[in-house]
Short mmCIF file of C-alpha atoms in Angstrom, two decimals:
data_model
loop_
_atom_site.label_atom_id
_atom_site.label_comp_id
_atom_site.label_asym_id
_atom_site.label_seq_id
_atom_site.Cartn_x
_atom_site.Cartn_y
_atom_site.Cartn_z
CA MET A 1 -44.86 8.69 38.26
CA LYS A 2 -43.33 5.27 38.13
CA CYS A 3 -43.00 5.68 34.21
CA LEU A 4 -41.38 8.98 34.79
CA LYS A 5 -38.80 7.53 37.23
CA ALA A 6 -38.06 4.58 34.94
CA SER A 7 -37.52 6.97 32.08
CA LYS A 8 -35.09 9.01 34.23
CA THR A 9 -33.33 5.75 35.11
CA ILE A 10 -33.11 4.68 31.46
CA LEU A 11 -31.92 7.97 30.51
CA GLY A 12 -29.35 8.09 33.21
CA SER A 13 -27.83 4.71 32.20
CA ALA A 14 -27.46 5.79 28.70
CA VAL A 15 -25.61 8.96 29.62
CA ALA A 16 -23.38 6.83 31.91
CA LEU A 17 -22.97 4.46 29.13
CA ALA A 18 -22.11 7.14 26.63
CA LEU A 19 -19.49 8.67 29.17
CA LEU A 20 -18.08 5.29 29.81
CA TYR A 21 -17.37 4.77 26.09
CA GLY A 22 -15.96 8.20 25.43
CA GLY A 23 -18.81 10.60 24.97
CA ALA A 24 -20.43 10.98 21.66
CA VAL A 25 -18.85 8.34 19.50
CA GLN A 26 -21.30 5.80 18.31
CA ALA A 27 -20.41 2.20 17.96
CA GLN A 28 -19.22 1.62 14.21
CA THR A 29 -18.13 -1.54 12.20
CA VAL A 30 -14.76 -1.42 10.10
CA LYS A 31 -13.71 -4.43 8.08
CA VAL A 32 -10.21 -4.37 6.60
CA LEU A 33 -9.04 -6.77 3.76
CA SER A 34 -5.34 -6.96 2.61
CA ILE A 35 -4.34 -8.95 -0.32
CA VAL A 36 -1.34 -10.20 1.55
CA ASP A 37 0.84 -9.74 4.76
CA HIS A 38 4.08 -7.85 4.19
CA PRO A 39 5.71 -4.84 6.07
CA ALA A 40 4.29 -2.04 3.91
CA LEU A 41 0.71 -3.37 3.70
CA ASP A 42 0.80 -4.20 7.42
CA ALA A 43 2.13 -0.61 8.26
CA ILE A 44 -1.23 0.60 6.38
CA ARG A 45 -3.31 -1.46 8.34
CA ASP A 46 -1.65 -0.41 11.65
CA GLY A 47 -1.91 3.17 10.62
CA VAL A 48 -5.65 3.07 9.99
CA ARG A 49 -6.32 1.48 13.24
CA ASP A 50 -3.93 4.11 15.26
CA GLU A 51 -5.84 6.91 13.58
CA LEU A 52 -9.26 5.53 14.41
CA LYS A 53 -8.26 5.26 18.04
CA ALA A 54 -6.89 8.82 17.94
CA ALA A 55 -10.36 9.82 16.78
CA GLY A 56 -12.29 8.02 19.54
CA TYR A 57 -12.92 4.83 17.72
CA ASP A 58 -11.44 2.06 19.97
CA ALA A 59 -11.51 -1.54 19.07
CA ASP A 60 -11.85 -2.39 22.93
CA LYS A 61 -14.77 0.05 23.30
CA ASN A 62 -16.89 1.29 20.57
CA LEU A 63 -15.40 -0.08 17.30
CA LYS A 64 -15.90 -3.36 15.77
CA TRP A 65 -12.73 -4.18 13.93
CA GLU A 66 -12.22 -7.10 11.85
CA TYR A 67 -8.97 -7.76 9.59
CA GLN A 68 -8.28 -10.46 7.12
CA SER A 69 -5.67 -11.27 4.70
CA ALA A 70 -6.14 -13.08 1.40
CA GLN A 71 -2.65 -14.56 1.50
CA GLY A 72 -1.94 -13.44 -1.98
CA ASN A 73 -4.91 -15.39 -3.38
CA THR A 74 -7.35 -13.03 -5.48
CA GLY A 75 -10.11 -15.94 -5.37
CA THR A 76 -9.90 -15.78 -1.36
CA ALA A 77 -9.99 -11.94 -1.69
CA ALA A 78 -13.27 -12.16 -3.55
CA GLN A 79 -14.71 -14.61 -0.93
CA ILE A 80 -13.65 -12.45 2.01
CA ALA A 81 -15.07 -9.35 0.23
CA ARG A 82 -18.41 -10.77 -0.36
CA LYS A 83 -18.47 -12.02 3.42
CA PHE A 84 -17.47 -8.46 4.58
CA VAL A 85 -20.22 -6.82 2.31
CA GLY A 86 -22.80 -9.41 3.79
CA ASP A 87 -22.13 -8.29 7.25
CA ASN A 88 -23.19 -4.69 6.21
CA PRO A 89 -20.38 -2.77 8.07
CA THR A 90 -19.96 1.06 8.39
CA ALA A 91 -16.94 1.03 5.96
CA ILE A 92 -14.66 -1.52 4.38
CA VAL A 93 -11.02 -0.79 4.01
CA ALA A 94 -9.21 -2.64 1.14
CA ILE A 95 -5.36 -2.50 1.14
CA ALA A 96 -3.74 -3.05 -2.09
CA THR A 97 -5.10 -3.15 -5.80
CA PRO A 98 -6.39 -6.85 -5.92
CA SER A 99 -8.22 -6.43 -2.61
CA ALA A 100 -9.89 -3.17 -3.74
CA GLN A 101 -10.94 -4.53 -7.05
CA ALA A 102 -12.47 -7.44 -5.07
CA VAL A 103 -14.50 -5.21 -2.63
CA VAL A 104 -15.55 -2.75 -5.32
CA ALA A 105 -16.91 -5.65 -7.41
CA ALA A 106 -18.90 -6.93 -4.48
CA THR A 107 -20.86 -3.83 -3.34
CA LYS A 108 -22.23 -0.52 -4.80
CA SER A 109 -23.51 0.58 -1.43
CA VAL A 110 -21.22 -0.20 1.46
CA PRO A 111 -18.53 2.70 1.76
CA VAL A 112 -15.15 1.40 0.49
CA VAL A 113 -11.92 3.21 1.33
CA TYR A 114 -8.85 1.83 -0.81
CA SER A 115 -5.38 2.22 0.15
CA GLY A 116 -1.99 1.30 -1.27
CA VAL A 117 -3.34 1.49 -4.67
CA THR A 118 -1.00 2.73 -7.36
CA ASP A 119 -3.59 3.86 -10.06
CA PRO A 120 -7.24 3.59 -8.91
CA VAL A 121 -8.36 4.88 -12.36
CA ALA A 122 -6.54 2.15 -14.29
CA ALA A 123 -7.77 -0.46 -11.68
CA GLN A 124 -11.26 0.80 -12.48
CA LEU A 125 -12.05 1.62 -8.78
CA VAL A 126 -13.07 5.25 -9.61
CA LYS A 127 -13.40 6.93 -13.04
CA SER A 128 -11.26 9.72 -12.33
CA TRP A 129 -9.10 11.23 -9.26
CA SER A 130 -12.01 13.62 -8.49
CA ALA A 131 -14.78 12.72 -5.95
CA SER A 132 -16.32 9.67 -7.54
CA GLY A 133 -20.01 10.13 -6.58
CA THR A 134 -20.07 6.58 -5.73
CA ASN A 135 -19.46 4.52 -2.62
CA VAL A 136 -15.64 4.40 -3.24
CA THR A 137 -12.72 6.69 -2.23
CA GLY A 138 -9.33 6.12 -1.02
CA VAL A 139 -5.63 7.03 -0.74
CA SER A 140 -2.94 6.03 -3.48
CA ASP A 141 0.70 5.14 -3.08
CA LYS A 142 1.42 6.33 -6.69
CA LEU A 143 4.92 7.66 -7.06
CA PRO A 144 6.37 10.11 -9.64
CA LEU A 145 8.40 7.76 -11.90
CA ASP A 146 10.76 10.52 -13.07
CA LYS A 147 12.09 10.61 -9.45
CA GLN A 148 12.48 6.66 -9.37
CA VAL A 149 14.55 6.81 -12.74
CA THR A 150 16.65 9.79 -11.30
CA LEU A 151 17.33 7.38 -8.46
CA ILE A 152 18.24 4.41 -10.66
CA LYS A 153 20.70 6.68 -12.53
CA ARG A 154 22.44 7.99 -9.36
CA VAL A 155 22.93 4.51 -8.04
CA VAL A 156 24.07 2.86 -11.29
CA PRO A 157 25.16 5.94 -13.53
CA LYS A 158 26.06 3.73 -16.40
CA ALA A 159 22.99 1.73 -16.56
CA LYS A 160 21.47 1.15 -20.05
CA THR A 161 19.10 -1.60 -19.37
CA VAL A 162 16.66 -1.76 -16.31
CA GLY A 163 15.13 -5.03 -15.60
CA MET A 164 11.74 -5.37 -13.67
CA VAL A 165 10.09 -8.32 -11.90
CA TYR A 166 6.44 -7.96 -11.74
CA ASN A 167 3.09 -9.69 -11.58
CA PRO A 168 1.32 -9.12 -14.93
CA GLY A 169 -1.99 -9.91 -13.15
CA GLU A 170 -1.69 -6.91 -10.96
CA ALA A 171 -3.05 -3.72 -12.47
CA ASN A 172 -0.84 -1.22 -10.71
CA SER A 173 2.17 -3.17 -11.95
CA VAL A 174 1.11 -3.25 -15.58
CA VAL A 175 0.49 0.53 -15.33
CA VAL A 176 4.09 1.14 -14.18
CA VAL A 177 5.78 -1.20 -16.65
CA LYS A 178 3.96 0.95 -19.49
CA GLU A 179 4.83 4.22 -18.02
CA LEU A 180 8.31 3.23 -17.11
CA LYS A 181 9.05 1.88 -20.52
CA GLU A 182 7.99 5.07 -22.12
CA LEU A 183 10.06 7.26 -19.55
CA LEU A 184 13.15 5.27 -19.89
CA SER A 185 12.83 5.39 -23.79
CA LYS A 186 13.20 9.13 -23.73
CA GLN A 187 16.34 9.02 -21.63
CA GLY A 188 18.00 6.49 -23.71
CA LEU A 189 17.36 3.42 -21.43
CA THR A 190 15.43 0.42 -22.07
CA LEU A 191 13.21 -1.83 -20.04
CA LYS A 192 13.59 -5.57 -19.81
CA GLU A 193 10.45 -7.43 -18.29
CA ALA A 194 10.34 -10.58 -16.25
CA ALA A 195 6.94 -11.88 -15.32
CA ALA A 196 6.24 -13.44 -11.97
CA PRO A 197 2.57 -14.24 -11.62
CA ARG A 198 3.28 -16.28 -8.50
CA THR A 199 5.55 -15.89 -5.57
CA VAL A 200 7.46 -19.10 -6.62
CA ASP A 201 8.21 -17.40 -9.99
CA ILE A 202 10.00 -14.47 -8.56
CA GLY A 203 13.38 -16.15 -8.28
CA PRO A 204 13.44 -17.74 -11.72
CA ALA A 205 12.06 -14.44 -13.15
CA ALA A 206 14.98 -12.51 -11.54
CA LYS A 207 17.58 -15.30 -12.76
CA SER A 208 16.12 -14.76 -16.19
CA LEU A 209 17.53 -11.12 -16.31
CA ILE A 210 21.15 -12.17 -15.32
CA GLY A 211 23.51 -11.10 -18.17
CA LYS A 212 20.75 -8.96 -19.76
CA VAL A 213 20.25 -5.85 -17.36
CA ASP A 214 22.49 -3.38 -15.47
CA VAL A 215 20.14 -2.91 -12.47
CA ILE A 216 16.64 -4.23 -11.33
CA TYR A 217 13.86 -2.07 -10.17
CA THR A 218 10.81 -3.19 -8.31
CA ASN A 219 7.63 -1.22 -7.81
CA THR A 220 5.11 -1.70 -5.07
CA ASP A 221 4.03 -5.08 -6.69
CA ASN A 222 2.45 -7.01 -3.81
CA ASN A 223 3.48 -10.50 -5.18
CA VAL A 224 7.25 -9.41 -5.45
CA VAL A 225 7.20 -7.55 -2.17
CA SER A 226 5.90 -10.56 -0.36
CA ALA A 227 8.71 -12.71 -1.39
CA TYR A 228 11.44 -10.00 -1.81
CA GLU A 229 14.05 -12.15 -0.30
CA ALA A 230 14.00 -14.36 -3.43
CA LEU A 231 14.90 -11.40 -5.44
CA VAL A 232 17.67 -10.23 -3.16
CA LYS A 233 19.33 -13.57 -3.24
CA VAL A 234 19.43 -13.47 -7.12
CA ALA A 235 20.87 -9.82 -7.04
CA ASN A 236 23.55 -10.53 -4.37
CA GLU A 237 24.71 -13.64 -6.23
CA SER A 238 24.76 -11.96 -9.66
CA LYS A 239 25.85 -8.47 -8.68
CA ILE A 240 22.89 -6.78 -9.99
CA PRO A 241 22.07 -3.61 -7.98
CA LEU A 242 18.47 -3.84 -6.67
CA ILE A 243 16.46 -0.53 -6.59
CA ALA A 244 13.05 -0.44 -4.87
CA ALA A 245 9.87 1.71 -4.71
CA ASP A 246 9.04 0.27 -1.13
CA THR A 247 11.38 1.64 1.48
CA ASP A 248 10.78 -1.54 3.63
CA SER A 249 12.46 -3.48 0.72
CA VAL A 250 15.81 -1.69 1.56
CA LYS A 251 15.78 -3.09 5.09
CA ARG A 252 15.39 -6.50 3.32
CA GLY A 253 18.20 -6.24 0.98
CA ALA A 254 17.54 -3.60 -1.91
CA VAL A 255 20.40 -1.02 -2.23
CA ALA A 256 18.02 2.12 -2.31
CA ALA A 257 14.34 3.15 -2.47
CA LEU A 258 12.42 6.63 -2.66
CA GLY A 259 8.93 5.81 -1.49
CA VAL A 260 6.20 6.84 0.81
CA ASN A 261 5.90 6.08 4.39
CA TYR A 262 3.28 3.29 4.61
CA GLY A 263 2.68 4.09 8.17
CA ASP A 264 1.88 7.62 7.39
CA LEU A 265 -0.32 6.49 4.28
CA GLY A 266 -2.19 4.30 6.80
CA HIS A 267 -2.96 7.40 9.14
CA GLN A 268 -4.16 9.40 5.96
CA THR A 269 -6.42 6.59 4.90
CA GLY A 270 -7.76 6.29 8.54
CA LYS A 271 -8.54 10.00 8.48
CA VAL A 272 -10.77 9.48 5.26
CA VAL A 273 -12.43 6.53 7.20
CA VAL A 274 -13.19 8.77 10.16
CA ARG A 275 -14.82 11.11 7.97
CA ILE A 276 -17.24 8.51 6.59
CA LEU A 277 -17.86 7.23 10.18
CA LYS A 278 -18.93 10.74 10.97
CA GLY A 279 -21.33 10.81 8.19
CA GLU A 280 -19.68 11.92 5.03
CA LYS A 281 -20.40 10.21 1.86
CA PRO A 282 -17.29 8.49 0.10
CA GLY A 283 -18.47 9.81 -3.15
CA ALA A 284 -17.93 13.13 -2.02
CA ILE A 285 -14.34 12.67 -0.83
CA ALA A 286 -11.74 12.93 -3.81
CA SER A 287 -8.92 10.27 -4.04
CA GLN A 288 -5.77 11.30 -2.49
CA THR A 289 -2.03 10.69 -2.83
CA SER A 290 0.77 11.21 -0.56
CA ASP A 291 3.76 13.81 -1.14
CA ASN A 292 5.80 12.59 1.82
CA LEU A 293 8.56 10.57 -0.12
CA GLU A 294 11.60 9.28 1.93
CA LEU A 295 14.92 8.07 0.68
CA PHE A 296 16.34 4.89 2.36
CA VAL A 297 19.70 3.37 1.29
CA ASN A 298 21.57 0.28 2.25
CA THR A 299 25.38 0.39 2.04
CA GLY A 300 25.93 -3.23 2.89
CA ALA A 301 23.46 -4.32 0.12
CA ALA A 302 25.25 -1.96 -2.27
CA ALA A 303 28.61 -3.77 -1.48
CA LYS A 304 27.18 -7.11 -2.14
CA GLN A 305 25.55 -6.17 -5.37
CA GLY A 306 28.36 -4.09 -6.77
CA ALA A 307 27.02 -0.63 -6.44
CA THR A 308 28.80 2.41 -5.16
CA LEU A 309 26.79 4.91 -3.43
CA SER A 310 27.95 8.62 -3.44
CA PRO A 311 28.44 10.28 -0.20
CA GLU A 312 25.92 12.92 -1.45
CA LEU A 313 23.17 10.23 -1.85
CA ILE A 314 24.12 8.56 1.66
CA LYS A 315 23.76 12.12 3.27
CA GLU A 316 20.28 12.76 1.72
CA ALA A 317 18.90 9.41 2.88
CA LYS A 318 16.39 9.67 5.76
CA THR A 319 17.63 6.12 6.83
CA VAL A 320 20.97 4.31 6.13
CA ILE A 321 21.23 0.70 6.58
CA LYS A 322 24.67 -1.00 7.05
#
């Protein structure tokens, strides 16, 4: 009889505890690694966390959440990745290509969800855009480059040479350079590259383009975006219009950008993580992209950089910064 009463007491406590923590959601552990802190990647992180909370996974209750930034250092990213894998979490979210490469290299068993990766196939995270059959899936921020070229030509109609500052050590940027060069060539334009493997190289790389290009385009290169002000300074001083793929860069001084909403991308990534926390295998979930593109323009930056934005372009913009 005492055993029966004890069992009922234990069962009652368990039920009460379950109700206290939101019912049927079991405690899970999610580790998040970003290659660097900057607005776009931070928005992904926050979107993931908010989506998990909306699904009932709360860091204050039933979710063990840990976030770390590698501060732009790939060696540090590898160290954090190994530490995360050793903790055997339910899932690891890897934000940006270098972080994802570090985590995927560190485990073949812990579920990995990448986000903010332009080309997961070229980065060798997955073999194709279909379900991988491995421990890896995720959400890409890949953009249709033809629309980027159209934007460049609308901002600088007479442009003949497009400059691009990028990190040659970042796989997604290398892919964009190759594809953009081919696309521009078909339209009678040329691409002039300027390598910036470190953040301190961004200013000098931009200066090397002065007098050689009509406009500078930047993709979602994490190295460049993390120190975007150095690029803006050169663009303002030299009157070279700056076009970005990251809409947050427009707030920081680019003339225009057509890009994904990284907060939305974070929520989309969070939905994938929730599916894994509920028992789905990452290898059964195909890699995804986002079709939600937004146009941002900065009329103040346009004036500083010698560009004239048409009324039509300004009217089409979701956000106009003055």
